Coordinates of C-alpha atoms and ligand atoms in Angstrom, one line a residue:
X1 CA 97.2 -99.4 -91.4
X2 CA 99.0 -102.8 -90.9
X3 CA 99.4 -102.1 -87.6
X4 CA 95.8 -102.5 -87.0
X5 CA 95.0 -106.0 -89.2
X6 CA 93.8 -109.0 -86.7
X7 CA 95.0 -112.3 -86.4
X8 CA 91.4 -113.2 -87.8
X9 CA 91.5 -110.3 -90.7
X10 CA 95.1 -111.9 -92.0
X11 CA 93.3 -115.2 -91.5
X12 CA 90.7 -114.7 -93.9
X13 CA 93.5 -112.6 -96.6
X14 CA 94.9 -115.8 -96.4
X15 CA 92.3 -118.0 -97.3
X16 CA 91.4 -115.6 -100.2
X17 CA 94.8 -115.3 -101.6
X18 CA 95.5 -116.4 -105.0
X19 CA 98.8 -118.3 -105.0
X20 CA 101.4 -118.1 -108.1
X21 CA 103.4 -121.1 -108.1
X22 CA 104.9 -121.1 -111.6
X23 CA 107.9 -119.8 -112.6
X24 CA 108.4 -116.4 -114.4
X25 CA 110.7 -116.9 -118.0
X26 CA 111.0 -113.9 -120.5
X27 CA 108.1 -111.9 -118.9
X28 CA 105.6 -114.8 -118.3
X29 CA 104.5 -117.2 -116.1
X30 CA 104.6 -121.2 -117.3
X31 CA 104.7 -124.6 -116.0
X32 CA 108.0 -126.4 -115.4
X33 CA 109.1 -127.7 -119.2
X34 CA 108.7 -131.2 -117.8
X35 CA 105.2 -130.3 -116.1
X36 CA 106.1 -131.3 -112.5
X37 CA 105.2 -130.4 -109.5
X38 CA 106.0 -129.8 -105.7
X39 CA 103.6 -129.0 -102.9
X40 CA 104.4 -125.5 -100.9
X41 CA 103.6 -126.5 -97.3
X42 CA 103.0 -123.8 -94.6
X43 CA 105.3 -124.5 -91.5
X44 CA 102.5 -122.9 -89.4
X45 CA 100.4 -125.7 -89.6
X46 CA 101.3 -128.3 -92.5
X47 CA 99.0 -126.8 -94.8
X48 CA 99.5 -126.9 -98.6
X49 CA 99.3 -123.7 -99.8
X50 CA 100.3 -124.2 -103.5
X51 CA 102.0 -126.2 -105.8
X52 CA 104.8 -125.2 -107.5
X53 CA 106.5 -125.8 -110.6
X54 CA 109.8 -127.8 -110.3
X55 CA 112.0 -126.4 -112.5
X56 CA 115.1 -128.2 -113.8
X57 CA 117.6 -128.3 -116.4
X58 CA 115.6 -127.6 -119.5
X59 CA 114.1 -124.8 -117.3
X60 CA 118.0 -123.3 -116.8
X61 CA 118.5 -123.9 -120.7
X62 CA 115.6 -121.9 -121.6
X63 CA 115.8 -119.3 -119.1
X64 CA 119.5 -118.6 -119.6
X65 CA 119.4 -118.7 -123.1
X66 CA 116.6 -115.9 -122.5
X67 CA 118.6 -114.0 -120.3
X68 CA 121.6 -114.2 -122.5
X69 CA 119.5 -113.0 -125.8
X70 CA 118.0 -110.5 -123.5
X71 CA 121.9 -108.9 -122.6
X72 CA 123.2 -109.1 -125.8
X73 CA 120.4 -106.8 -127.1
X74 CA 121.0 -104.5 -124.5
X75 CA 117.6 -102.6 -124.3
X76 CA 118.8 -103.0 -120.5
X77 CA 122.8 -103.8 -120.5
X78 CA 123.4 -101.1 -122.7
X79 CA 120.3 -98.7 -121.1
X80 CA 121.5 -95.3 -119.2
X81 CA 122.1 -95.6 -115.8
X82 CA 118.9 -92.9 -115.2
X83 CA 116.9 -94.9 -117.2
X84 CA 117.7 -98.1 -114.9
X85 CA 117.3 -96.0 -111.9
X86 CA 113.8 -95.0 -112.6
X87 CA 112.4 -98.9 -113.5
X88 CA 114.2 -99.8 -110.6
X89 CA 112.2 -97.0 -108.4
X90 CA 108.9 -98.1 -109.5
X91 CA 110.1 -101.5 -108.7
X92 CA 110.5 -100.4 -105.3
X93 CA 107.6 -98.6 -104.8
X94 CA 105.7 -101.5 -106.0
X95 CA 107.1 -103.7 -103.5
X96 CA 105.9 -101.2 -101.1
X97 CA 102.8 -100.7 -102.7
X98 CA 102.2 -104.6 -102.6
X99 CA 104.2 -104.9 -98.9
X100 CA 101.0 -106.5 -97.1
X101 CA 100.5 -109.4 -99.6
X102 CA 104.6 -109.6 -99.8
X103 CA 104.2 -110.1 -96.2
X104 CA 101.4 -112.5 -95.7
X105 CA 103.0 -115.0 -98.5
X106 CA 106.5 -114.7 -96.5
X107 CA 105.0 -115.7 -93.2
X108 CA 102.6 -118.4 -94.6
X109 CA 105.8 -119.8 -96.8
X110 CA 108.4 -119.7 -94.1
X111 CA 106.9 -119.4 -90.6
X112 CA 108.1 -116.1 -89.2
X113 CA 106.2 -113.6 -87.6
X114 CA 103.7 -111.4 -89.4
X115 CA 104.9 -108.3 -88.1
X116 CA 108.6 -109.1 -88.4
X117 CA 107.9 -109.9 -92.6
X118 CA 105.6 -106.5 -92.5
X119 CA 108.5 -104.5 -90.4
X120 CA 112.1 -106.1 -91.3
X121 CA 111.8 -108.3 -95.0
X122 CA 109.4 -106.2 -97.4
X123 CA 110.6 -102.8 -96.5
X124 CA 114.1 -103.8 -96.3
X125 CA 113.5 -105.9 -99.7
X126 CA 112.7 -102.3 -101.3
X127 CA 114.8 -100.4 -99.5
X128 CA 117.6 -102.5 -101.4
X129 CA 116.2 -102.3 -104.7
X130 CA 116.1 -98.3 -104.0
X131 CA 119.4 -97.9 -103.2
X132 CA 120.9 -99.6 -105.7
X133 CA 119.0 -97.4 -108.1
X134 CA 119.6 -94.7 -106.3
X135 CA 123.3 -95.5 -106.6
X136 CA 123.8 -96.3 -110.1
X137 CA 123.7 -93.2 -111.9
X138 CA 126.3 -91.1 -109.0
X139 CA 129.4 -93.8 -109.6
X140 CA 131.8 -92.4 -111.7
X141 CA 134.8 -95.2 -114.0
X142 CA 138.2 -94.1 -113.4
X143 CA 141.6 -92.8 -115.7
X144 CA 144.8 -94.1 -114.9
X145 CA 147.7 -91.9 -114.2
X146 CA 149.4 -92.2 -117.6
X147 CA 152.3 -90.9 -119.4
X148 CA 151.4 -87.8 -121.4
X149 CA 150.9 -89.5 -124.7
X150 CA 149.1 -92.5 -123.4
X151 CA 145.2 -92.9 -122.1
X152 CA 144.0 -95.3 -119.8
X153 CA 140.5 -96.2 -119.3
X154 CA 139.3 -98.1 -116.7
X155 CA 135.5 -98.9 -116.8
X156 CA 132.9 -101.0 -115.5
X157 CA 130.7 -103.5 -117.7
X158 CA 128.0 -105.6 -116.4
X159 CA 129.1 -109.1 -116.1
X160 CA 126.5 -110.3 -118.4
X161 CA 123.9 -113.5 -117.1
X162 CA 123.8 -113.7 -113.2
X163 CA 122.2 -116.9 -111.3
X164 CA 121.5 -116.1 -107.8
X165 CA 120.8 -118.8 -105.4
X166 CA 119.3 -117.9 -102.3
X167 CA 117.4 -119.2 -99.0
X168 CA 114.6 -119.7 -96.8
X169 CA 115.2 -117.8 -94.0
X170 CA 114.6 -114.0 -95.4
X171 CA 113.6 -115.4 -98.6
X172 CA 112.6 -111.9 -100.5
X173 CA 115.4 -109.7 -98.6
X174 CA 118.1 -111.7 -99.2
X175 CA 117.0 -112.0 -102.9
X176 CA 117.1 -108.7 -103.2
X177 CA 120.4 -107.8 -101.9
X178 CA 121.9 -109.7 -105.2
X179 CA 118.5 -108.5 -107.5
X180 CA 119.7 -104.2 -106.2
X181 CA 123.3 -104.4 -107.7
X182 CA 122.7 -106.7 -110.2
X183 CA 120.3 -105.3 -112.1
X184 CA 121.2 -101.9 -111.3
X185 CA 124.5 -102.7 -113.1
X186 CA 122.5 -104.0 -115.8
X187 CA 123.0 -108.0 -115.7
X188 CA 119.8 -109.6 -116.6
X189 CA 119.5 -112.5 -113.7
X190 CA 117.9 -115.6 -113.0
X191 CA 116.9 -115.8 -109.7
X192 CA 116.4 -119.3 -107.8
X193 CA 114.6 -119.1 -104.7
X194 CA 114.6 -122.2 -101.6
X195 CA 112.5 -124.6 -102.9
X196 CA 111.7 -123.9 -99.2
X197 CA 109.9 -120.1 -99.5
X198 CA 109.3 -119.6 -103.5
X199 CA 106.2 -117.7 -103.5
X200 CA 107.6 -114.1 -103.1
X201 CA 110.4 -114.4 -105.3
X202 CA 107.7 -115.7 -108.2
X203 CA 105.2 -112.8 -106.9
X204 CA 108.0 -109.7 -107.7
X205 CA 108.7 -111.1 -111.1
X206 CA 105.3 -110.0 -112.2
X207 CA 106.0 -106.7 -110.6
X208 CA 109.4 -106.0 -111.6
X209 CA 107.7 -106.2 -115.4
X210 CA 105.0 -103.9 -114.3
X211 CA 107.6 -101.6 -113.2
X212 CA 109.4 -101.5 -117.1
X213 CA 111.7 -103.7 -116.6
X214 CA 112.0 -105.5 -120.2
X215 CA 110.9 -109.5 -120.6
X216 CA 114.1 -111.4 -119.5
X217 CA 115.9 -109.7 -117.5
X218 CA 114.2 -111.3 -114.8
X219 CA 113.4 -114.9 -114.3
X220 CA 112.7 -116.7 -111.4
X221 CA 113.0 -120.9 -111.7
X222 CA 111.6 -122.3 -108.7
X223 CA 112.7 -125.8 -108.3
X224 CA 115.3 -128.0 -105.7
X225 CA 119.0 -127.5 -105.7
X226 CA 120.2 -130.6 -106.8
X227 CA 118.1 -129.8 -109.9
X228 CA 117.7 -126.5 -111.4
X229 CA 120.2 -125.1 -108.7
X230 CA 123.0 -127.2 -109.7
X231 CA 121.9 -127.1 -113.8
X232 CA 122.4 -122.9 -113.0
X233 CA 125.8 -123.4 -111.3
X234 CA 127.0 -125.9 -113.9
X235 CA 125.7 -123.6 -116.7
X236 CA 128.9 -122.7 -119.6
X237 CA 126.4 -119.4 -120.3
X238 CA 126.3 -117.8 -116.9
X239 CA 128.5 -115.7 -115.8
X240 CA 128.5 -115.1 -112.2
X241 CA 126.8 -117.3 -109.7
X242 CA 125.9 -115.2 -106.6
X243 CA 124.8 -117.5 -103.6
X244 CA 123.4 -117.2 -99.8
X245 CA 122.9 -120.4 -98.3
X246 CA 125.1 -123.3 -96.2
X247 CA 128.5 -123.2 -96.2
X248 CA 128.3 -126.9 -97.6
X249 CA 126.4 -125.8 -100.5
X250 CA 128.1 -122.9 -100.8
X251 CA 131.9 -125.0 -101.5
X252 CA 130.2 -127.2 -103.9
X253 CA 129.3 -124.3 -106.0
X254 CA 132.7 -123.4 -106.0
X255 CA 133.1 -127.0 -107.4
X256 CA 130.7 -126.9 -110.0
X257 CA 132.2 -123.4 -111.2
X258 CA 135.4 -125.2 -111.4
X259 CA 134.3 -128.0 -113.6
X260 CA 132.1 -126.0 -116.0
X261 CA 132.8 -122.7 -117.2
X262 CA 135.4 -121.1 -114.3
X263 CA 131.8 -118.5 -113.9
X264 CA 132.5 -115.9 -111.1
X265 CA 131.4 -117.2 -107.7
X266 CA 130.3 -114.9 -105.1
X267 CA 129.4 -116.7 -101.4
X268 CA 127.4 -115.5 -98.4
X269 CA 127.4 -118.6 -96.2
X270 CA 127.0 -119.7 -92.5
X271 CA 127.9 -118.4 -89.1
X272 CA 128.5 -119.3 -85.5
X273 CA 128.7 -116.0 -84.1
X274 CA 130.4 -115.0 -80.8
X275 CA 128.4 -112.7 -78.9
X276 CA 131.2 -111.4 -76.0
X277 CA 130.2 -109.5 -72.9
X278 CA 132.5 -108.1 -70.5
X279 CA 131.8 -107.7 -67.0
X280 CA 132.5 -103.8 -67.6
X281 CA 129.5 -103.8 -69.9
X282 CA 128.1 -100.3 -69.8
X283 CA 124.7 -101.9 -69.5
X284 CA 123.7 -105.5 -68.6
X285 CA 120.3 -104.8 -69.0
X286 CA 120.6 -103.8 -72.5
X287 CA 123.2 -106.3 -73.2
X288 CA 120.9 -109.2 -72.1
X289 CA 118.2 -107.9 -74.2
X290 CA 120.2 -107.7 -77.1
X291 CA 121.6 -111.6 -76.3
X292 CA 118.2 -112.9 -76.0
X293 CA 117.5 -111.3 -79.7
X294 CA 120.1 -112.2 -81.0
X295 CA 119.3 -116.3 -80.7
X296 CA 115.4 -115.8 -81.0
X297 CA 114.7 -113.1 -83.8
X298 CA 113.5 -114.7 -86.9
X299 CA 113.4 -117.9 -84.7
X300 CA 117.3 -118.2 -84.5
X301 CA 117.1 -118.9 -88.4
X302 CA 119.0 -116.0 -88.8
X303 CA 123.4 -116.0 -90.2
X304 CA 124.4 -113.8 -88.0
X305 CA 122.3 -115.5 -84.7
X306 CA 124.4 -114.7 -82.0
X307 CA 124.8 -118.0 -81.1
X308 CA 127.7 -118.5 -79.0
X309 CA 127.5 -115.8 -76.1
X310 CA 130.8 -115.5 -74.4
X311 CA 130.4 -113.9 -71.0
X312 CA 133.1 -112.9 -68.6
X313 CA 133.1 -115.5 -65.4
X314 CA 132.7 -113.0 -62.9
X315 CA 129.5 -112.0 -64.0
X316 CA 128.3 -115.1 -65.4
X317 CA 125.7 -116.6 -63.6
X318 CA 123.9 -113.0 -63.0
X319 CA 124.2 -112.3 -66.8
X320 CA 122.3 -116.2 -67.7
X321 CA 119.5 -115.5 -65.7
X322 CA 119.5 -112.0 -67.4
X323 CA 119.4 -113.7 -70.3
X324 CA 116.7 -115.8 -69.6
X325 CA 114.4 -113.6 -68.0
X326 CA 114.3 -111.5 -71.5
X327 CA 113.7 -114.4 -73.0
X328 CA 110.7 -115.9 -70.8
X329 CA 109.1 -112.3 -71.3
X330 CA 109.5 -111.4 -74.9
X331 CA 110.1 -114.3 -76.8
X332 CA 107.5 -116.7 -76.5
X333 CA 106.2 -118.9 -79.6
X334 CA 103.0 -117.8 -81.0
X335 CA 100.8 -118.1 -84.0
X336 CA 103.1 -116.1 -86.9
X337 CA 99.7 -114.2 -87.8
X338 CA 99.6 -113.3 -84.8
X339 CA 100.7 -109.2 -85.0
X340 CA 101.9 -110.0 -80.8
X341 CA 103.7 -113.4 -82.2
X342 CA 107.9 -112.5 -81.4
X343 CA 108.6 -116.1 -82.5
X344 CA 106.8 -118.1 -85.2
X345 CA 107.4 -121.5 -86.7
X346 CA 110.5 -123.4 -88.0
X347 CA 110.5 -123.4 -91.6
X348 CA 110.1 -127.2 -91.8
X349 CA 110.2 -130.7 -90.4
X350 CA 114.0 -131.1 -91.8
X351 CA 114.7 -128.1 -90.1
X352 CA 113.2 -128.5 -86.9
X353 CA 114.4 -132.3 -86.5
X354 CA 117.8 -130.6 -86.6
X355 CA 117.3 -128.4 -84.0
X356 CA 115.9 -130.7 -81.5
X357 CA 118.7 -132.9 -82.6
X358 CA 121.1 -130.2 -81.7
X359 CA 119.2 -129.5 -78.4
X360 CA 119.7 -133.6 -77.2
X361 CA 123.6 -133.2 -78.7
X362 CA 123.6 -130.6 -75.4
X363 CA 122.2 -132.7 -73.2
X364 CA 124.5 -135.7 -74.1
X365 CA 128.3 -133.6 -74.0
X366 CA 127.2 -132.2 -71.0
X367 CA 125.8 -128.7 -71.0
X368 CA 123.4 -127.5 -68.4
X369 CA 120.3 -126.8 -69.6
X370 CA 118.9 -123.5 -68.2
X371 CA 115.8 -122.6 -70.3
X372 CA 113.4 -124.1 -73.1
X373 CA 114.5 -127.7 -75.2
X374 CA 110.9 -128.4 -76.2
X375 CA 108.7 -128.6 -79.5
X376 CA 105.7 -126.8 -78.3
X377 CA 102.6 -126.1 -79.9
X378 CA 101.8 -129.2 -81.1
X379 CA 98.5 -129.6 -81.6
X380 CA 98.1 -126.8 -83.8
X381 CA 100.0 -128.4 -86.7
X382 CA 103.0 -126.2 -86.7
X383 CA 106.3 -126.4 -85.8
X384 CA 107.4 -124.4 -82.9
X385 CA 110.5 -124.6 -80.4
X386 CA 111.0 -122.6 -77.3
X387 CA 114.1 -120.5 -76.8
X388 CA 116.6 -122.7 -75.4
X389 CA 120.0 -121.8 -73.2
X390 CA 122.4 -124.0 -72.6
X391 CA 125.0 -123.1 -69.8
X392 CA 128.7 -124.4 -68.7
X393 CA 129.2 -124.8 -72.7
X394 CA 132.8 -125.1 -74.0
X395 CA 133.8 -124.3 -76.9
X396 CA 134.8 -128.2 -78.1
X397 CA 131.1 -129.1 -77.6
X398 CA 129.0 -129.7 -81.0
X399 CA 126.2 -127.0 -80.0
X400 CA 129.4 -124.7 -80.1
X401 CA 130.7 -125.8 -83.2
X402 CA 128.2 -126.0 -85.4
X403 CA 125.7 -123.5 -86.9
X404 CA 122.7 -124.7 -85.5
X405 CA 119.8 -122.5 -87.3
X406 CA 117.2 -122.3 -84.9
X407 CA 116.9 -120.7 -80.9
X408 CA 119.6 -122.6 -79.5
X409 CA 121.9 -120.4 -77.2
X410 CA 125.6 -121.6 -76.0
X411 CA 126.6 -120.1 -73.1
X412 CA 130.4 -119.6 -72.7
X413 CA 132.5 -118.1 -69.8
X414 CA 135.9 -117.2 -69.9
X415 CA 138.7 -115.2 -68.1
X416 CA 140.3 -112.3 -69.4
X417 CA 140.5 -110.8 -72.9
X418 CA 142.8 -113.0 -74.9
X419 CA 141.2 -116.2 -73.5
X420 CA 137.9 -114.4 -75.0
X421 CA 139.4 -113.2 -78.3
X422 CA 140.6 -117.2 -78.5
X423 CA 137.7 -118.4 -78.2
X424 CA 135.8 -115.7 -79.9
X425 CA 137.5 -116.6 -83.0
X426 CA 138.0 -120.4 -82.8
X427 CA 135.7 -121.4 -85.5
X428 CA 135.4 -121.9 -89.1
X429 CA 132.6 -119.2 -89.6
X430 CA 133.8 -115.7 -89.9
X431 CA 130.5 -114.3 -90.3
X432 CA 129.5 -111.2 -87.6
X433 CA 131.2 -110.9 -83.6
X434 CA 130.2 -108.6 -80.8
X435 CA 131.7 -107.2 -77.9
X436 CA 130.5 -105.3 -74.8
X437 CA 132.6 -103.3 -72.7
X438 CA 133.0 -99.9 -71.3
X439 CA 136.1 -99.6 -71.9
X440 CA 136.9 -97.6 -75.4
X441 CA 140.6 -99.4 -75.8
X442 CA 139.2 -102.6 -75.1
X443 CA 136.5 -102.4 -77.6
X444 CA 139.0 -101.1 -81.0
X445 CA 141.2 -104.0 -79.5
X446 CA 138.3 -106.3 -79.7
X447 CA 137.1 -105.3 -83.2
X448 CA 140.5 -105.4 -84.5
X449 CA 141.1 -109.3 -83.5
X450 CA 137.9 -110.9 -84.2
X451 CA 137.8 -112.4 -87.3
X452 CA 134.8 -111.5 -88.4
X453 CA 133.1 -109.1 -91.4
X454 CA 131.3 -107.1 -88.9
X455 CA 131.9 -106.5 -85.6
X456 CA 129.3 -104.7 -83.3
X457 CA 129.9 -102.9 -80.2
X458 CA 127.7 -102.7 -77.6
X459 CA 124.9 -103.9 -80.1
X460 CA 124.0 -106.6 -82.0
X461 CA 123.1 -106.8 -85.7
X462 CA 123.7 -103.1 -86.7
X463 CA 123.6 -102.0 -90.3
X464 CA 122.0 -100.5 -92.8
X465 CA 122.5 -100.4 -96.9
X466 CA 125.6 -98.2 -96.6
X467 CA 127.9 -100.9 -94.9
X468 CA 129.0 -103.9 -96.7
X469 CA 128.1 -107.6 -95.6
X470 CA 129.6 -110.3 -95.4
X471 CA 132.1 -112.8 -94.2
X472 CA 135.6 -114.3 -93.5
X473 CA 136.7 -117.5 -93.9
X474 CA 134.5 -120.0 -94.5
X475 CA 131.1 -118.1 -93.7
X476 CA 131.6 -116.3 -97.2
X477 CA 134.0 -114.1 -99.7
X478 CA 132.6 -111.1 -101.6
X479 CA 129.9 -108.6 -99.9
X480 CA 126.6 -107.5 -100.4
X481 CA 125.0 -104.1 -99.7
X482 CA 127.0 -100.8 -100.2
X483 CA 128.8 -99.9 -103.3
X484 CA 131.1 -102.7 -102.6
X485 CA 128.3 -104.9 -104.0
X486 CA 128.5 -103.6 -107.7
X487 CA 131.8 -105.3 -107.7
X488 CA 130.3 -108.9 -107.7
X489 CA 128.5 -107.7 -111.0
X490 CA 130.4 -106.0 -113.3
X491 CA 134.2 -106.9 -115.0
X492 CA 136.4 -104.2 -115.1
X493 CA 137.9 -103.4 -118.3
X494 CA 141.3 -101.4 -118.9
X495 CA 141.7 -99.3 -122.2
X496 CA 144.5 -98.0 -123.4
X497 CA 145.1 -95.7 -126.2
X498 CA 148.2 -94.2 -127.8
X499 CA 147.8 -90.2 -128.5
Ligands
LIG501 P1 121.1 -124.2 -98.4 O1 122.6 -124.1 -98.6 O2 120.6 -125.5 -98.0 O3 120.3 -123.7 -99.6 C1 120.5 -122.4 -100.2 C2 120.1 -122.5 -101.6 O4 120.9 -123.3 -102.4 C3 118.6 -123.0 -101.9 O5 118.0 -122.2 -102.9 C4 118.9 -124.4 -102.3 O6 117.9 -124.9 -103.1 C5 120.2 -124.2 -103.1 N1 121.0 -125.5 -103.3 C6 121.0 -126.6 -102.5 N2 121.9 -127.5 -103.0 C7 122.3 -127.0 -104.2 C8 123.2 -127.5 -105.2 N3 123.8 -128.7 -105.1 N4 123.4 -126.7 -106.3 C9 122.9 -125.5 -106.4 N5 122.0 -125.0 -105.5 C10 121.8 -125.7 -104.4 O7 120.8 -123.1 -97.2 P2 119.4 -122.8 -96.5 O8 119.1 -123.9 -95.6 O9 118.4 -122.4 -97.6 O10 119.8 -121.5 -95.7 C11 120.4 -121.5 -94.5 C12 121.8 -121.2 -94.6 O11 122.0 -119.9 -95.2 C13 122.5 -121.0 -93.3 O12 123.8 -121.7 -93.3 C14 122.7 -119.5 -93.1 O13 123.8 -119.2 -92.3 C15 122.9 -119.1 -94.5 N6 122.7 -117.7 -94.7 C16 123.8 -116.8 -94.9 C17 123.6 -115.5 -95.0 C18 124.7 -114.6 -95.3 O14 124.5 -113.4 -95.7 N7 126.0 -115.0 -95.0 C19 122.3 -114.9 -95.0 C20 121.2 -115.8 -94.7 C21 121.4 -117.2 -94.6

């Protein structure tokens, strides 16, 4: 049972593991075409764990071309929908099957807590796959309503090659909210992982084959963004480009779609998200708790942090030191193997130099530091920061403004409902909002003017694969999860025939 594996037992699975750091193209593993090489460092404490191959153009060349030969045969493109479901399945079970090892290279790669990659990315990672499978063979095409002598068709086809980009910070999961639909709906994909956390996206190649599904349709090209990332997005032969990352990388995609090939470009991208508590919260208790998750799960490193917490003034100072209190007791730093650890380690020194950067940008426009603002933990190599709150924030202030990525809270009062709805939605992000209140009016008010592609109430981060994902303005366009999904991945085609 996971539950009972030792710091000390995932110590020593660690130092046995045999690391994969090549990339996966038409069903095997090889070097980079040019040979080169990176070095995978663990966060946790500066470790190299592998080296891996730094894929670039030639690499896209070859591994589109694979994918496109691989489509046009359509041994999968062209497979039936049960037959997809059932390699997709096995896929899934494997990930399960394989969940420990999934879990161990996702918390050595990227520094988060054993038991949150164990609990929250591998099961979710297959839980995706499943339901897209799942899915795939209950969705029915449509026929228009036509004059009598006249039939219209409208179907679905798979878009054909799909590159999908994705990030550090749930490196597997997010990968496989783009790998469910798209495969389901019978693309073949090249997937490009952070040059950040490779390993597990280059460890389910090898599984997805031993699942049945045919060489090709799944690649994965390790390698940087301003190599093999760009090459994929500036690509004539793929189709879509599916993407979770920065909003900055994110509009330069849209660029490079735009000078090459007009490819289909679907965006899941930043967030600043307003976390808003009203002093007729049914429960502060619970609302605290939630708050102080919401900025230290997954380290902050998270889209949808709740990183700007809006709270009504009459309650305000009671609700920081709520706050603050949940975070002293549950959400300390600790060694990610650690099955206790809540919090593990920044993903690298970029990242962390940012959010200590972010932490003195506080300091300097004048916030009150309540809680945290140090790199602890030094001497074990790692790179660990404490939860940090910041009170008497306003909304003009850079840690309000900016998404942040790591456990830096902004704490915001404000007056009355439209001052917190202003507020609430003064940002470029459009990501995820939530709202606390007893009041029932109040809430569908709330969820109605936030700006936001989910909107919680009297929770924080709810969701499952039903509900679609995603965001407004410039945190995205396009969703992932739910049927929804499928429509990144296919083209629809109208047919009509004269009786
Ligand atoms: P990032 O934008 O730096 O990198 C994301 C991916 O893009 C990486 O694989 C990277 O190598 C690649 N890339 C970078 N430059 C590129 C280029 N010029 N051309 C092509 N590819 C390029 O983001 P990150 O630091 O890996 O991840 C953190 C960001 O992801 C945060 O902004 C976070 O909010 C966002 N995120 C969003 C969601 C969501 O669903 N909306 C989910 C998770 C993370």
């Amino acid at each position: 049972m996971s539950a009972s594996i030792s710091r000390q037992d995932w110590e020593q699975r660690a130092a046995a593991l045999q690391i994969q750091g090549q990339a996966f193209v038409a069903g095997q593993y090889q070097r980079a075409v040019s040979g080169e090489t990176f070095d995978c460092v663990s966060p946790i404490d500066g470790r190299v764990l592998a080296q891996i191959a730094s894929c670039d153009q030639a690499d896209a060349e070859q591994a589109v071309a694979n994918a496109r030969a691989v489509f046009d045969s359509g041994v999968w493109s062209r497979s039936a929908p049960a037959k997809r479901k059932k390699v997709m399945q096995r896929f899934a079970n494997l990930l399960e099957q394989h969940a420990e090892e999934l879990a161990l290279l996702e918390t050595l790669d990227m520094g988060k807590p054993i038991s949150d990659s164990l609990a929250v990315d591998i099961p979710g990672a297959a839980n995706a796959i499943r339901w897209s499978a799942e899915a795939i063979d209950k969705v029915y095409d449509e026929v228009a309503p036509t004059a009598h002598d006249e039939l219209g068709l409208i179907t679905r086809e798979p878009v054909g090659v799909v590159a999908a980009i994705v990030p550090w910070n749930f490196p597997l999961l997010m990968a496989s909210w783009k790998l469910g639909p798209a495969l389901a709906t019978g693309n073949s994909v090249v997937l490009k992982p952070s040059e950040k956390s490779p390993l597990t996206a280059i460890r389910i190649a090898a599984l997805a084959l031993e699942a049945g599904l045919p060489a090709g349709v799944l690649n994965v090209l390790p390698g940087y963004g301003h190599t093999v990332g760009k090459a994929l997005a500036l690509h004539m032969d793929v189709d879509t480009i599916v993407f979770t990352g920065s909003t900055r990388v994110a509009k330069q995609l849209m660029i490079y779609a735009g000078e090459s090939n007009m490819k289909r470009v679907w965006l899941e991208a930043g967030g600043k998200s307003p976390n808003v508590v009203f002093a007729d919260a049914p429960d502060l208790d619970a609302a605290a708790e939630a708050a102080a998750s919401a900025i230290a799960f997954n380290q902050g490193e998270v889209c949808t942090a709740g990183s700007r917490l809006l709270v009504e003034a009459s309650i305000k100072d009671v609700f920081v030191e709520k706050v603050a209190a949940a975070l002293k007791a549950s959400w300390a730093p600790g060694h990610p193997l650690d099955p206790n650890t809540a919090v593990g380690a920044l993903v690298d020194t970029t990242q962390i130099d940012t959010v200590l950067r972010y932490i003195e940008a506080g300091r300097e426009d004048g916030a009150r530091l309540v809680l945290g603002g140090n790199r602890v933990m030094q001497d074990t190599g790692g790179l660990f920061v404490e939860p940090t709150v910041f009170a008497d924030v306003n909304n003009s202030m850079r840690i309000a403004r900016e998404e942040i990525f790591g456990p830096v809270l902004s704490v915001i009062s404000f007056n009355d409902f439209d001052e917190a709805m202003a507020i609430a939605n003064d940002t470029i992000y459009g990501l995820a909002a939530a709202v606390w209140t007893a009041d029932l009016s109040k809430a569908h008010r709330a969820a109605r003017a936030l700006r936001a592609g989910s909107v919680w109430v009297n929770q924080y981060d709810g969701g499952d694969m039903t509900a679609p994902f995603g965001g407004f303005k410039q945190s995205g366009n396009g969703r992932d999860k739910s049927l929804h999904a499928f429509d990144k991945y296919t083209e629809l085609k109208s047919t009509w025939i004269k009786l």
